[in-house]
XYZ file of C-alpha atoms in Angstrom:
718
model
C -61.928 109.596 4.125
C -61.532 112.911 4.891
C -62.007 114.141 8.358
C -64.781 116.586 9.027
C -64.317 120.281 9.937
C -66.104 122.237 12.625
C -66.507 125.970 12.225
C -65.823 128.043 15.370
C -68.403 130.883 14.954
C -66.432 133.036 17.542
C -62.971 132.620 15.878
C -63.838 132.677 12.343
C -61.544 129.900 11.841
C -62.076 126.244 10.679
C -60.546 123.275 12.772
C -59.587 119.916 11.749
C -60.689 116.907 14.138
C -57.189 115.608 13.947
C -54.872 118.271 14.894
C -56.703 121.129 16.159
C -54.592 123.598 14.303
C -56.071 127.171 13.160
C -56.404 127.237 9.289
C -56.226 130.567 7.558
C -59.617 132.095 6.398
C -60.184 131.213 2.832
C -59.419 133.934 0.239
C -62.547 135.733 -1.473
C -62.900 134.662 -5.195
C -62.789 137.551 -7.930
C -63.749 137.230 -11.524
C -61.804 140.001 -12.410
C -58.212 139.568 -14.342
C -54.953 140.610 -11.920
C -53.737 144.038 -12.719
C -50.470 144.300 -14.233
C -47.976 144.794 -11.392
C -46.928 148.292 -10.482
C -43.727 149.386 -12.160
C -40.911 149.828 -9.511
C -38.931 152.994 -8.981
C -35.552 152.000 -10.494
C -35.079 149.601 -13.261
C -32.745 146.489 -12.787
C -29.075 147.111 -13.879
C -27.581 145.334 -16.878
C -24.660 142.899 -16.048
C -21.465 144.103 -17.869
C -19.773 141.719 -20.095
C -16.005 141.012 -19.481
C -13.830 142.756 -21.961
C -11.673 140.210 -24.543
C -8.484 141.536 -22.910
C -9.494 140.404 -19.336
C -10.491 136.968 -20.696
C -7.050 136.524 -22.449
C -5.192 137.845 -19.508
C -6.945 135.236 -17.059
C -6.356 132.909 -19.641
C -2.618 133.208 -19.684
C -2.233 133.461 -16.185
C -3.848 130.307 -16.007
C -1.560 128.963 -18.406
C 1.635 130.228 -16.844
C 0.581 128.896 -13.373
C -0.556 125.093 -14.590
C 1.630 122.505 -13.320
C 2.581 121.277 -16.801
C 3.795 125.048 -17.278
C 5.859 125.168 -14.114
C 7.462 121.592 -14.932
C 8.556 122.458 -18.678
C 10.508 125.779 -17.174
C 12.201 124.016 -14.730
C 12.846 121.397 -17.138
C 14.540 124.010 -19.360
C 16.069 125.980 -16.567
C 17.789 122.782 -15.025
C 18.881 121.426 -18.057
C 20.260 124.917 -19.520
C 21.875 125.269 -16.171
C 23.791 121.942 -16.218
C 25.462 123.129 -19.406
C 26.361 126.355 -17.526
C 27.434 124.463 -14.512
C 29.325 122.002 -16.200
C 31.264 124.539 -17.871
C 32.233 126.491 -14.694
C 33.212 123.037 -13.222
C 35.208 122.247 -16.325
C 37.056 125.640 -16.242
C 37.523 125.473 -12.767
C 39.142 122.009 -13.065
C 41.371 123.135 -15.821
C 42.773 126.265 -14.093
C 43.471 124.028 -11.022
C 45.278 121.403 -12.937
C 47.209 124.431 -14.564
C 47.783 126.774 -11.312
C 48.438 125.985 -7.688
C 44.788 127.262 -6.732
C 43.973 123.714 -5.687
C 46.988 123.790 -3.008
C 46.118 127.216 -1.915
C 42.439 126.270 -1.282
C 43.211 123.095 0.723
C 45.944 124.909 2.801
C 43.420 127.832 3.710
C 40.906 125.065 4.550
C 43.618 123.255 6.872
C 44.540 126.431 8.537
C 40.849 127.490 9.134
C 40.468 123.861 10.957
C 43.391 124.483 12.736
C 45.504 121.450 11.434
C 48.743 122.632 11.347
C 50.306 119.211 10.149
C 47.922 118.980 7.171
C 48.482 122.580 6.126
C 52.196 122.028 6.102
C 51.659 118.983 3.809
C 49.610 120.956 1.427
C 52.184 123.616 1.686
C 55.095 121.176 0.445
C 52.639 119.726 -2.387
C 52.370 123.275 -3.792
C 55.840 123.793 -3.682
C 56.520 120.580 -5.494
C 53.996 121.597 -8.218
C 55.428 125.038 -8.571
C 58.613 123.472 -8.918
C 57.656 120.903 -11.585
C 55.693 123.706 -13.544
C 58.916 125.902 -13.806
C 60.736 123.084 -15.085
C 58.013 122.364 -17.737
C 58.378 125.797 -18.733
C 61.871 125.825 -18.906
C 61.763 122.754 -21.158
C 59.454 124.465 -23.535
C 62.335 127.099 -24.493
C 64.149 124.332 -25.781
C 61.267 122.303 -27.089
C 61.411 124.001 -30.922
C 64.876 123.209 -31.460
C 64.543 119.443 -29.957
C 61.116 119.377 -32.169
C 63.374 120.569 -35.457
C 66.014 117.938 -34.468
C 63.515 115.329 -34.034
C 61.632 116.097 -37.351
C 64.941 116.278 -39.358
C 65.927 112.920 -37.534
C 62.790 111.163 -38.399
C 62.494 112.477 -41.870
C 66.136 111.172 -42.663
C 65.086 108.022 -40.993
C 61.966 107.565 -42.988
C 63.626 108.469 -46.227
C 66.197 106.280 -45.420
C 63.700 103.208 -44.463
C 61.857 103.696 -47.728
C 64.916 104.020 -49.901
C 66.100 100.392 -48.343
C 62.569 99.064 -48.964
C 62.704 100.062 -52.521
C 66.272 98.507 -53.116
C 64.926 95.219 -51.366
C 61.867 95.333 -53.800
C 63.682 96.390 -56.874
C 66.504 93.328 -56.367
C 63.575 91.039 -55.545
C 61.489 92.024 -58.504
C 64.287 92.490 -61.015
C 62.844 95.820 -62.018
C 64.555 99.319 -61.296
C 61.161 101.142 -61.091
C 59.969 99.314 -57.694
C 62.738 101.636 -56.488
C 60.134 104.168 -55.714
C 57.218 102.112 -54.980
C 57.478 102.536 -50.991
C 57.761 106.288 -51.611
C 54.650 106.449 -54.012
C 52.741 104.164 -51.703
C 53.317 106.870 -48.555
C 52.447 109.411 -50.995
C 49.391 107.795 -51.615
C 48.510 106.970 -48.336
C 48.649 110.601 -47.369
C 46.437 111.513 -50.176
C 43.565 109.398 -48.810
C 44.077 110.578 -45.307
C 43.714 114.406 -46.493
C 40.785 113.371 -48.665
C 39.234 111.493 -45.475
C 39.621 114.465 -43.386
C 38.160 116.595 -45.950
C 35.030 114.837 -46.293
C 34.940 114.451 -42.430
C 35.656 117.993 -41.445
C 32.578 119.682 -42.511
C 30.387 117.368 -40.253
C 33.357 117.610 -37.482
C 32.988 121.400 -37.700
C 29.214 121.092 -37.297
C 28.768 118.397 -34.768
C 32.004 119.129 -32.489
C 30.170 122.293 -30.745
C 27.282 120.119 -30.041
C 29.371 117.251 -28.667
C 31.324 119.975 -26.361
C 27.642 121.192 -25.095
C 26.544 117.647 -24.290
C 29.792 116.724 -22.453
C 29.149 120.080 -20.246
C 25.685 118.913 -19.675
C 26.816 115.864 -18.629
C 29.467 116.788 -16.367
C 26.713 119.763 -14.774
C 24.159 116.996 -14.541
C 26.543 114.555 -12.752
C 27.345 116.926 -10.396
C 23.837 118.655 -10.105
C 25.069 121.874 -10.949
C 21.879 123.564 -10.875
C 19.637 125.721 -8.562
C 17.862 123.584 -6.022
C 14.492 124.879 -6.814
C 14.737 123.634 -10.363
C 16.192 119.951 -9.442
C 13.643 117.269 -9.471
C 12.107 116.342 -6.255
C 13.772 113.111 -4.769
C 12.136 111.273 -1.660
C 14.189 111.824 1.541
C 15.895 108.352 2.364
C 17.682 110.042 5.507
C 17.464 107.189 7.984
C 15.886 104.838 6.027
C 15.532 101.204 7.409
C 18.789 98.849 7.402
C 18.113 96.006 5.261
C 20.318 93.273 3.852
C 19.928 94.620 0.119
C 20.662 97.972 1.583
C 24.037 96.839 3.282
C 24.876 94.792 -0.032
C 24.463 97.728 -2.155
C 26.171 99.962 0.027
C 29.255 97.557 0.548
C 29.018 96.911 -3.462
C 29.606 100.789 -4.233
C 32.521 101.317 -1.954
C 34.698 101.310 -4.784
C 36.637 98.396 -3.923
C 36.716 96.392 -7.540
C 37.333 92.673 -5.992
C 34.344 93.292 -3.500
C 31.891 94.677 -6.394
C 32.918 91.890 -8.723
C 32.204 88.919 -5.877
C 28.623 90.418 -5.324
C 27.955 90.640 -8.963
C 29.073 86.995 -9.265
C 27.010 85.779 -6.411
C 23.687 83.940 -7.159
C 22.168 85.282 -4.244
C 23.307 88.678 -4.844
C 25.557 89.204 -2.100
C 23.249 88.049 0.740
C 25.610 85.268 1.993
C 28.331 87.659 3.238
C 25.689 89.051 5.793
C 24.989 87.572 9.194
C 21.857 88.582 10.985
C 20.946 92.137 11.658
C 20.572 92.513 15.122
C 18.991 95.433 17.349
C 21.857 96.857 19.218
C 21.040 99.861 21.352
C 20.132 102.953 19.485
C 21.013 101.173 16.025
C 21.461 97.787 14.425
C 24.328 95.734 14.262
C 25.708 93.250 11.290
C 28.624 91.262 10.850
C 30.030 91.137 6.997
C 32.190 88.132 5.593
C 34.193 89.723 2.985
C 35.075 87.609 -0.106
C 38.567 86.376 -0.973
C 40.986 89.203 -1.906
C 39.111 91.982 0.113
C 40.971 92.836 3.263
C 38.937 94.459 6.564
C 41.070 97.509 6.585
C 39.943 98.705 2.578
C 36.596 98.607 4.397
C 37.477 100.694 7.378
C 39.445 103.332 5.472
C 35.966 104.060 3.199
C 33.850 104.668 6.450
C 32.757 107.683 5.151
C 31.862 106.569 1.824
C 29.788 103.595 3.361
C 27.807 105.741 5.747
C 26.565 107.824 2.996
C 25.895 104.761 1.026
C 23.794 103.636 4.286
C 22.082 107.087 4.216
C 23.585 107.802 7.366
C 26.257 110.279 8.555
C 29.787 109.405 9.229
C 29.655 109.304 12.880
C 26.415 106.912 12.689
C 28.458 104.065 11.392
C 31.266 102.223 13.106
C 33.353 99.517 11.767
C 35.295 97.163 13.928
C 37.130 93.861 13.726
C 35.528 90.758 15.637
C 37.390 87.419 16.232
C 36.461 85.820 12.812
C 38.755 85.963 10.127
C 37.882 88.247 7.131
C 34.884 89.558 8.867
C 34.016 93.314 9.701
C 31.311 94.373 12.228
C 29.105 97.369 11.493
C 27.196 99.255 14.099
C 24.686 101.467 12.205
C 22.715 104.034 14.368
C 19.206 104.968 13.862
C 19.409 108.701 12.092
C 19.924 111.217 14.620
C 20.038 109.014 17.729
C 23.420 109.707 18.545
C 22.552 113.838 19.161
C 19.851 112.681 21.668
C 21.563 113.145 25.393
C 21.778 110.229 27.466
C 20.574 110.283 31.016
C 22.100 111.580 34.380
C 24.592 109.815 35.978
C 23.969 107.240 38.860
C 25.886 109.329 41.082
C 23.023 111.737 40.941
C 20.041 109.348 40.739
C 21.177 107.237 43.312
C 22.422 109.196 46.672
C 23.180 105.885 48.666
C 25.242 104.451 45.990
C 29.092 103.696 47.399
C 32.270 102.632 45.470
C 34.547 100.032 46.092
C 38.083 100.453 44.375
C 39.272 96.908 44.442
C 35.990 95.046 43.214
C 33.612 97.924 42.036
C 33.487 99.421 38.609
C 32.388 103.095 37.769
C 29.264 104.140 36.107
C 30.989 105.840 33.486
C 28.296 106.355 30.717
C 26.731 104.221 27.691
C 28.200 102.574 24.937
C 26.776 102.688 21.677
C 24.332 99.824 22.201
C 22.896 101.547 25.161
C 24.646 99.558 27.506
C 25.784 100.761 30.816
C 29.722 101.387 30.340
C 31.212 100.381 33.750
C 35.180 100.398 34.388
C 37.081 99.287 36.890
C 40.017 101.459 38.122
C 41.726 98.916 40.391
C 45.446 99.252 40.057
C 45.194 101.111 36.792
C 47.115 104.378 35.699
C 45.088 106.586 33.552
C 45.317 108.843 30.698
C 42.771 110.863 29.133
C 43.551 113.299 26.089
C 41.082 115.396 23.712
C 40.959 118.978 22.369
C 40.135 121.727 24.425
C 36.381 122.488 25.652
C 35.435 118.924 24.649
C 34.781 117.754 28.295
C 37.922 116.013 29.438
C 37.962 117.653 32.815
C 34.053 116.548 33.269
C 35.103 112.635 32.389
C 38.214 112.460 34.477
C 36.584 114.224 37.459
C 33.654 111.932 37.202
C 35.563 108.789 37.811
C 37.622 110.480 40.521
C 33.965 111.715 42.124
C 33.082 107.608 42.285
C 36.597 106.729 43.990
C 35.931 109.252 46.461
C 32.893 107.574 47.656
C 35.114 104.770 48.851
C 36.470 106.360 52.117
C 39.958 104.455 51.952
C 41.108 106.218 48.783
C 43.266 109.244 49.181
C 43.427 112.052 46.446
C 46.380 114.384 45.596
C 45.377 116.577 42.848
C 46.918 119.177 40.852
C 44.636 121.185 38.321
C 46.940 123.543 36.157
C 44.213 125.104 34.728
C 43.148 126.766 37.794
C 39.580 127.961 37.206
C 37.847 126.134 39.794
C 36.984 122.469 38.164
C 38.325 120.596 40.916
C 37.472 123.003 43.881
C 35.162 120.362 45.450
C 37.934 118.181 46.445
C 38.932 120.898 49.176
C 38.424 119.087 52.184
C 38.454 115.493 50.319
C 42.058 115.682 48.763
C 45.082 115.721 51.103
C 46.796 118.082 48.582
C 44.999 120.498 45.873
C 46.944 122.409 43.768
C 45.137 125.141 41.514
C 46.879 127.309 38.977
C 48.443 127.386 35.621
C 51.801 129.271 36.466
C 55.271 127.883 36.882
C 55.195 127.969 40.715
C 52.101 125.747 40.399
C 53.741 123.634 37.903
C 56.820 123.163 40.705
C 54.133 122.405 43.523
C 52.539 119.763 41.201
C 56.103 118.294 40.280
C 56.800 117.958 44.009
C 53.556 116.462 44.597
C 54.420 113.688 42.372
C 57.882 113.279 43.841
C 56.211 112.886 47.032
C 54.168 110.197 45.907
C 57.301 108.339 44.509
C 58.709 108.447 47.745
C 55.455 107.213 49.460
C 55.585 104.411 46.611
C 58.854 103.451 47.651
C 58.410 103.553 51.386
C 55.738 100.927 50.781
C 57.805 98.891 48.461
C 60.099 98.429 51.355
C 57.577 97.555 53.799
C 57.458 94.189 55.106
C 55.497 91.519 52.780
C 51.744 91.294 53.277
C 51.660 95.069 54.369
C 48.433 96.371 53.221
C 47.819 99.759 51.917
C 45.041 102.062 50.999
C 44.815 103.280 47.412
C 46.336 106.839 46.974
C 45.481 108.614 43.566
C 47.572 111.595 42.189
C 45.452 113.326 39.487
C 47.040 115.899 37.342
C 44.778 117.860 35.076
C 45.989 119.480 32.315
C 49.038 117.925 32.384
C 50.702 119.224 29.228
C 51.322 122.655 31.381
C 53.863 120.519 33.519
C 55.559 118.782 30.304
C 56.175 122.136 28.768
C 57.386 124.219 31.480
C 60.741 125.773 31.059
C 61.981 126.481 34.279
C 65.239 124.908 36.144
C 65.943 124.325 39.541
C 69.212 125.461 41.375
C 70.902 122.222 40.126
C 69.789 123.000 36.886
C 67.497 120.217 36.459
C 64.444 121.069 34.339
C 61.041 120.979 35.743
C 59.422 119.966 31.894
C 60.444 118.270 28.931
C 60.953 114.643 28.411
C 64.683 114.349 28.975
C 65.944 111.809 32.035
C 66.944 115.095 33.789
C 63.232 116.349 33.851
C 61.837 116.019 37.228
C 57.925 116.191 36.339
C 58.925 113.503 33.523
C 61.066 111.050 35.465
C 58.347 111.356 38.676
C 55.567 110.060 36.452
C 57.915 107.365 34.816
C 58.804 105.817 38.228
C 55.260 105.838 39.295
C 53.935 104.328 36.137
C 56.989 101.679 36.554
C 56.160 100.385 40.077
C 53.213 102.211 41.600
C 50.449 100.073 40.719
C 51.861 97.070 42.835
C 51.329 98.962 45.910
C 48.081 101.108 44.967
C 50.006 104.253 44.032
C 48.248 105.415 40.701
C 48.726 108.625 38.505
C 45.623 109.779 36.616
C 46.596 112.609 33.743
C 44.444 114.713 31.728
C 45.999 116.687 28.847
C 45.274 118.336 25.507
C 46.520 117.591 22.073
C 48.591 114.373 22.784
C 51.849 115.139 20.781
C 55.527 114.519 21.799
C 55.947 117.658 23.006
C 52.760 117.996 25.197
C 52.876 114.207 26.231
C 56.271 112.323 25.865
C 55.939 108.705 24.491
C 57.135 106.729 27.448
C 54.633 108.560 29.715
C 51.542 107.725 27.443
C 52.558 104.360 26.938
C 52.819 103.904 30.658
C 48.961 104.263 31.359
C 46.878 100.924 31.706
C 43.708 102.838 30.763
C 43.657 105.293 27.488
C 40.855 107.688 26.808
C 40.473 110.174 24.071
C 37.739 112.740 23.238
C 37.557 114.304 19.797
C 40.783 114.789 18.298
C 41.792 116.589 14.860
C 44.003 114.191 13.064
C 44.801 110.294 13.014
C 48.378 110.953 14.346
C 46.971 112.212 17.402
C 44.561 109.316 17.644
C 47.615 107.195 17.675
C 49.548 109.054 20.124
C 46.502 108.973 22.498
C 45.351 105.486 21.982
C 48.082 103.582 20.589
C 48.671 102.144 17.103
C 46.890 98.689 17.819
C 43.652 100.736 18.871
C 43.428 102.804 15.895
C 44.343 99.977 13.468
C 41.694 97.960 15.163
C 39.055 100.564 14.449
C 39.183 103.556 17.078
C 39.056 106.676 15.560
C 38.552 109.500 18.156
C 39.577 111.934 14.984
C 36.511 111.213 13.611
C 34.303 112.639 16.503
C 32.609 115.889 15.957
C 34.362 118.682 18.413
C 31.437 120.367 20.087
C 28.553 117.883 19.041
C 30.127 114.903 20.277
C 31.189 116.636 23.679
C 31.878 114.131 26.326
C 32.116 110.787 23.857
C 35.533 108.928 24.380
C 36.905 105.908 22.729
C 38.375 103.990 25.470
C 41.584 101.212 25.261
C 41.788 99.212 28.216
C 41.058 95.912 29.767
C 39.036 97.428 32.948
C 36.408 97.877 30.501
C 34.244 95.409 28.864
C 35.368 95.762 24.919
C 33.439 93.129 22.594
C 35.575 90.590 21.528
C 38.170 91.393 18.675
C 37.502 95.034 19.294
C 40.324 97.126 20.334
C 38.661 100.186 21.933
C 34.973 100.886 22.745
C 33.128 104.286 22.166
C 31.399 105.629 25.823
C 29.377 108.614 25.673
C 29.963 109.699 29.463
C 27.199 111.108 31.905
C 28.038 114.714 32.664
C 28.036 115.782 35.964
C 28.116 119.629 36.218
C 30.334 121.493 38.977
C 27.303 122.249 41.156
C 26.389 118.755 41.045
C 29.966 117.431 41.323
C 29.802 119.542 44.703
C 26.866 117.575 45.966
C 28.465 114.195 45.376
C 31.686 115.825 46.995
C 29.699 116.670 50.197
C 28.400 112.971 50.465
C 31.907 111.694 49.862
C 33.514 114.075 52.962
C 30.391 112.888 54.830
C 32.013 109.219 54.728
C 35.345 110.339 56.132
C 36.278 111.567 59.328
C 37.690 114.855 58.025
C 40.491 115.616 55.565
C 42.853 118.547 55.848
C 43.712 119.612 52.293
C 46.959 121.337 51.924
C 47.206 123.972 49.201
C 51.109 123.744 48.846
C 53.754 121.316 48.836
C 56.018 121.543 51.860
C 59.328 122.206 50.164
C 61.366 121.794 53.106
C 64.623 123.955 53.901
C 66.048 126.232 51.273
C 69.675 125.456 50.311
C 72.044 126.743 48.202
C 74.054 123.900 46.771
C 77.455 125.886 45.725
C 77.475 127.652 49.048
C 77.123 123.911 51.049
C 79.975 122.603 48.861
C 82.129 125.948 49.594
C 81.199 125.453 53.268
C 82.218 121.647 53.293
C 85.498 122.793 51.601
C 86.926 124.485 54.271
C 90.258 125.762 54.277
C 91.346 123.184 51.700
C 92.584 123.952 48.543
C 91.074 120.848 46.866
C 89.133 117.757 48.237
C 88.290 114.467 46.907
C 84.431 114.211 45.771
C 83.855 111.215 47.793
C 84.748 113.308 50.891
C 82.938 116.404 49.446
C 79.721 113.930 49.224
C 80.203 112.565 52.752
C 80.661 116.268 54.144
C 77.054 117.329 52.489
C 75.541 114.381 54.134
C 76.741 115.362 57.272
C 75.674 119.087 56.672
C 72.253 118.037 55.752
C 70.673 114.656 55.628
C 67.506 115.495 53.839
C 69.180 117.492 51.195
C 72.206 115.610 50.670
C 71.716 112.125 51.710
C 71.139 110.509 48.422
C 73.617 112.709 46.421
C 75.850 110.339 44.079
C 78.921 111.645 42.097
C 76.551 112.641 39.232
C 74.568 114.710 41.519
C 77.859 116.854 42.276
C 78.907 117.021 38.793
C 75.466 118.066 37.805
C 75.522 120.863 40.029
C 79.071 121.992 39.368
C 78.896 121.415 35.587
C 79.137 124.703 33.403
C 80.024 127.040 36.273
C 83.830 126.797 36.149
C 84.371 124.474 39.172
C 83.797 121.391 37.762
C 85.499 118.309 39.250
C 88.875 117.783 37.789
C 91.453 115.154 38.486
C 94.541 115.441 40.521
C 96.900 112.839 41.116
C 94.665 110.466 39.249
C 91.430 111.225 41.513
C 88.412 113.678 41.034
C 88.783 116.611 43.216
C 87.073 119.876 43.676
C 88.980 123.002 43.843
C 88.282 125.578 46.459
C 89.728 128.431 44.327
C 87.770 127.792 41.218
C 84.539 127.621 43.528
C 85.302 131.049 45.239
C 85.860 132.454 42.021
C 82.477 131.444 40.542
C 80.447 132.390 43.873
C 82.440 136.101 43.701
C 80.947 136.371 40.174
C 77.613 135.338 41.055
C 77.593 137.733 43.969
C 78.460 140.424 41.800
C 75.731 139.545 39.433
C 73.308 139.891 42.186
C 72.221 136.444 42.400
C 69.558 135.163 44.863
C 72.014 133.851 47.367
C 73.921 137.290 47.410
C 70.630 138.945 48.309
C 70.214 136.566 51.117
């Protein structure tokens, strides 16, 4: 039912009772037809039609940019470039096979990497190749004559053989005509061969080029010799999870035939070889029991290939040998995890930390599993090596800083680099030598000789005497070993001979120092027999190495046992693995069956090291640091010998030694006949026999001194 409406006379509007809203007035009704609308002033514009050219262009563009068109174009270019790239690869292989280009290329690469040992090896290979090539060319000059002689001999033998066979047939068949049967058979065979070649030659000429193109295409496709933008998209599998099937497949494809065959024959597809895959720090660890006929070193030698099969970089896979027989242990890092820095050293985060030389362990860094790497320094000589600028000084200094927090430890430091890396030990070490010159090497040598004297004093002390630890540190020790300077007694400071003073002092400390807590720590670059003699490097109980260039250097740094057990500092990446060391020592916890442990050391900057050194100084009563070793009274042995000879024309060598001792107990008290002979050898005043006994002649020595004074020697200047 419709609600009633009320008219409002004042407003002329009608209100509904339900909403009180005003309604518009009703429009008047007219009976006249609506007039036509008035024409507008401007007529509407006509929409132009697209031309056929525009529509064709748009269609062509749409077809050209379609995904299918792009895919077809990429497919065509890709496979065409496979042929071109394959041809280039085959041509390069042929060229390198006929020339010495390969050897030159590898020689340049070795020189660019600074690996002179490898460069020498490639140079020798190139020389051997050239010599063999020259011999082949010389042989070609005589080849036609040899070929003609061989052809004549072959023809004669063949004709004789056919004739002999014909005679046998003629006699057997009693038919003289059979004499030519073998020759006719050979002629018939040749006719059939020519006939077959005639028939096949046409198709071969047609199919041969296509077969060659197919072969080039196959080479190019295998090497992916095409621009990157036309290659098919492949899902990135770098950093893929490590599963049993991934590990087995990676092992199967190592190129070890017995291993591949064993995996194929296993009913479980090789799963029985694997132990459980365990989370180990920033990666996983798995033990692999190899099948019979496969040696563990065969897998170790293929570390790079195994890493790439696992979709990892070479430095992210480590292969070690556990105790179980015929087993290798794989540690596989999470992709990119080893490129992340580790946390700061506890020496910086814990300002209350102290050290205990005898019972404590220094917090050096983290192993690859992410566990803390703690190392004992108690009665262990140390050697740390590596290429320049890889963090050797920082790694060695971190251990010394921890030891400094034990106030009982005394330091004597020689920094033969001399750029301030050990400056914070001023006021902490009793001796601090800093500099790379020969004079600094002399002072470092005499520092070690003082350590030897202290060691001998302690050894001769009454049984039960307790000694405080005495640590001698020589950084950049290769400078000392290569020093060419000789002393007045003609004994060299450097070198590896028994007369070399630095070498002999280091050897004496290595032999007996640990028993009385006199220890030697050395840091050196490029471990070779010249920079680091064999007897010295083998005297260290703890041997650590940062990145090195070659396996031979790794063996010199860590020893054959560690390298054969999987230690590979030569595979560390220079620059990228700065501060990472491979350690061989019984002072650090190494998993059973392994010979070494890889440690990522905490980096302590020079400024932070100064703060730690200040804390160590606060634990001590005060240390006076000497910056040069007291060399004692300077003496001229030849002049002293002349003095003790007096007016006698000759004196027994035994009496000369007694008189020298009386002249200066400190300088000559420990001299023997060998010391006297060493001083006089080569001067012209050598000891000689008189009445069957060794004597020193005054006239000869006077002549030597006169000649020396005439030449303006140091003694003459005095």
